[in-house]
Amino acid sequence: MSNVVVVTGSAGLIGSESVRHFAGLGMDVVGIDNDMRSYFFGKDGSTRWNLDRLTSEVGDRYTHHEIDIRDRDGLAALFAKLGSNIGLVIHAAAQPSHDWAAKEPFTDFDVNAVGTLNMLEAARAHSPNAPFIFTSTNKVYGDTPNRLPLIEHETRYELPEDHQWYGGIDEQMSIDQTLHSVFGASKVAADVLVQEYGRYFDMPTAVFRGGTLTGPGHSAAELHGFLAYVMRCVMEQRMYHIYGYKGKMVRDAIHSHDLVSAFEAFHKAPRVAEVYNMGGGRFSNCSHIEAFQIASEITGLEARTDYVDQARTGDHQWWISSTTRFEEHYPDWKLTYDVPAILREMYEANQDVWKA
Ligand SMILES: NC(=O)c1ccc[n+]([C@@H]2O[C@H](COP(=O)([O-])OP(=O)(O)OC[C@H]3O[C@@H](n4cnc5c(N)ncnc54)[C@H](O)[C@@H]3O)[C@@H](O)[C@H]2O)c1
């Protein structure tokens, strides 16, 4: 029994990778996604194509539900029906963009914070022993990373090598008294709730605070999906607007496969109320300038970029995650994709889709 995994945001980047992965391990996957990404980001953002691909690839092991995670009763009814068959919950549905959140703060909060509470309550009532995984974000640290003593290099900002976080920022960074953006604040609410359902109700919950999550399953749009949108712009010869910091801001990138293999490790040996920073770390990171250089080398095409001398509000100037805590708990887990490998895979996967 307990062979069912419930995945929210199942047509999105992380959700779809989770569906394939756990179906591949022989679990039955119940997905929840209402394509709200197309409401957030327009046609480019729709995840319907990914859902179509999923249902044909995964077949009978996958059942789809169009439920909106804001629909508390709808979620409760589904969880009640599945009951103790649920062996794992992966909650990856979200409004994921900090720029978008300022347009509709109520919608952002209702999806990210209240939607997460709806999921936690449904799980507490019907599957309290199933590991509950939540995809949080490094934006919970707000713009505190921007106070680090960064040094400017030719193509990127960097920390001094003797800084405690040169190898990556760990979970000890404060999430308090910082500029989060409206999105960061709604994710903080959800992140703390997931921890609380662990500590207070003793449920096996885990918060994975992602750096840049990426992979060929991303529906690349200007407001969300950094590396996929870089590759899309280069391949389609679209103009990419770089906002501020001379294009030298650094992100670490983790492929959806590597993140979902971390979910599998947690599923096998769950813990209570855990928090992990999850990203590409020192192994996989780049600045915007470097991302375009790599994408140009792979495609043989010049990138078309213009520069807007105004950084996005709350944007990180430098972020590299430390995954040490997770690796200490799960020593067999390893990152397998770095930035060039991620971009090359996107290029190969989208030859017929992203054309100039
Ligand atoms: N991609 C990143 O760079 C990144 C970084 C850090 C954290 N995260 C977090 O990881 C999670 C997954 O991100 P992703 O990149 O896979 O996002 P995504 O947008 O590709 O997938 C999310 C899916 O959730 C669905 N969805 C949105 N609102 C919904 C609702 N109300 N009801 C049902 N379904 C809904 C969307 O249609 C979409 O298919 C999110 O929580 C996000 O905040 C992402």
mmCIF file of C-alpha atoms and ligand atoms in Angstrom, residues 9 11-14 32-37 40 47 67-70 92-94 96 111 135-137 183 187 210-213 218 224, ligand 1:
data_model
loop_
_atom_site.group_PDB
_atom_site.id
_atom_site.type_symbol
_atom_site.label_atom_id
_atom_site.label_comp_id
_atom_site.label_asym_id
_atom_site.label_seq_id
_atom_site.Cartn_x
_atom_site.Cartn_y
_atom_site.Cartn_z
ATOM 1 C CA GLY A 9 2.134 21.581 -10.278
ATOM 2 C CA ALA A 11 2.733 19.828 -15.560
ATOM 3 C CA GLY A 12 5.395 22.312 -14.460
ATOM 4 C CA LEU A 13 9.157 21.885 -14.459
ATOM 5 C CA ILE A 14 9.626 20.213 -11.089
ATOM 6 C CA ILE A 32 -2.808 18.357 -9.732
ATOM 7 C CA ASP A 33 -2.347 21.258 -12.160
ATOM 8 C CA ASN A 34 -4.790 23.760 -13.661
ATOM 9 C CA ASP A 35 -2.318 25.421 -16.084
ATOM 10 C CA MET A 36 -2.428 28.592 -14.021
ATOM 11 C CA ARG A 37 1.075 29.323 -15.333
ATOM 12 C CA PHE A 40 0.607 34.258 -14.916
ATOM 13 C CA THR A 47 2.431 23.993 -19.340
ATOM 14 C CA ILE A 67 -7.983 21.136 -9.214
ATOM 15 C CA ASP A 68 -6.902 24.653 -8.232
ATOM 16 C CA ILE A 69 -4.862 24.406 -5.014
ATOM 17 C CA ARG A 70 -6.887 27.362 -3.719
ATOM 18 C CA ALA A 92 5.406 22.186 -6.384
ATOM 19 C CA ALA A 93 2.446 24.251 -7.663
ATOM 20 C CA ALA A 94 3.049 27.960 -7.181
ATOM 21 C CA PRO A 96 6.807 31.452 -9.007
ATOM 22 C CA VAL A 111 -1.834 30.382 -4.336
ATOM 23 C CA THR A 135 9.597 23.536 -3.049
ATOM 24 C CA SER A 136 10.515 26.784 -1.374
ATOM 25 C CA THR A 137 12.989 29.332 -2.703
ATOM 26 C CA PHE A 183 6.488 36.667 -3.767
ATOM 27 C CA LYS A 187 6.857 31.801 0.093
ATOM 28 C CA GLY A 210 15.790 26.255 -4.475
ATOM 29 C CA GLY A 211 18.289 28.420 -6.256
ATOM 30 C CA THR A 212 17.591 28.458 -10.005
ATOM 31 C CA LEU A 213 15.690 25.273 -10.828
ATOM 32 C CA HIS A 218 10.514 24.522 -18.286
ATOM 33 C CA HIS A 224 10.352 33.020 -15.010
HETATM 34 N N1 LIG B 1 12.150 27.495 -11.293
HETATM 35 C C1 LIG B 1 12.883 28.115 -10.393
HETATM 36 O O1 LIG B 1 13.881 28.732 -10.735
HETATM 37 C C2 LIG B 1 12.523 28.036 -8.943
HETATM 38 C C3 LIG B 1 13.447 28.508 -8.021
HETATM 39 C C4 LIG B 1 13.161 28.385 -6.668
HETATM 40 C C5 LIG B 1 11.965 27.826 -6.281
HETATM 41 N N2 LIG B 1 11.074 27.398 -7.198
HETATM 42 C C6 LIG B 1 9.815 26.819 -6.725
HETATM 43 O O2 LIG B 1 9.710 25.497 -7.215
HETATM 44 C C7 LIG B 1 8.338 25.185 -7.470
HETATM 45 C C8 LIG B 1 8.174 24.656 -8.858
HETATM 46 O O3 LIG B 1 8.682 25.594 -9.777
HETATM 47 P P1 LIG B 1 8.614 25.325 -11.331
HETATM 48 O O4 LIG B 1 9.761 26.043 -11.927
HETATM 49 O O5 LIG B 1 8.401 23.875 -11.576
HETATM 50 O O6 LIG B 1 7.295 26.112 -11.680
HETATM 51 P P2 LIG B 1 6.298 25.912 -12.936
HETATM 52 O O7 LIG B 1 5.606 27.209 -13.093
HETATM 53 O O8 LIG B 1 7.033 25.310 -14.085
HETATM 54 O O9 LIG B 1 5.273 24.806 -12.396
HETATM 55 C C9 LIG B 1 4.267 25.099 -11.483
HETATM 56 C C10 LIG B 1 2.986 24.486 -11.991
HETATM 57 O O10 LIG B 1 1.964 24.761 -11.014
HETATM 58 C C11 LIG B 1 0.754 25.038 -11.699
HETATM 59 N N3 LIG B 1 -0.084 25.877 -10.839
HETATM 60 C C12 LIG B 1 0.126 27.184 -10.519
HETATM 61 N N4 LIG B 1 -0.857 27.629 -9.739
HETATM 62 C C13 LIG B 1 -1.708 26.591 -9.547
HETATM 63 C C14 LIG B 1 -2.915 26.442 -8.828
HETATM 64 N N5 LIG B 1 -3.470 27.483 -8.170
HETATM 65 N N6 LIG B 1 -3.526 25.233 -8.806
HETATM 66 C C15 LIG B 1 -2.996 24.180 -9.493
HETATM 67 N N7 LIG B 1 -1.846 24.284 -10.211
HETATM 68 C C16 LIG B 1 -1.214 25.470 -10.244
HETATM 69 C C17 LIG B 1 1.190 25.765 -12.962
HETATM 70 O O11 LIG B 1 0.218 25.677 -13.997
HETATM 71 C C18 LIG B 1 2.493 25.047 -13.306
HETATM 72 O O12 LIG B 1 2.283 23.993 -14.244
HETATM 73 C C19 LIG B 1 7.550 26.456 -7.144
HETATM 74 O O13 LIG B 1 7.107 26.367 -5.825
HETATM 75 C C20 LIG B 1 8.588 27.540 -7.230
HETATM 76 O O14 LIG B 1 8.294 28.657 -6.419
HETATM 77 C C21 LIG B 1 11.333 27.483 -8.524
#
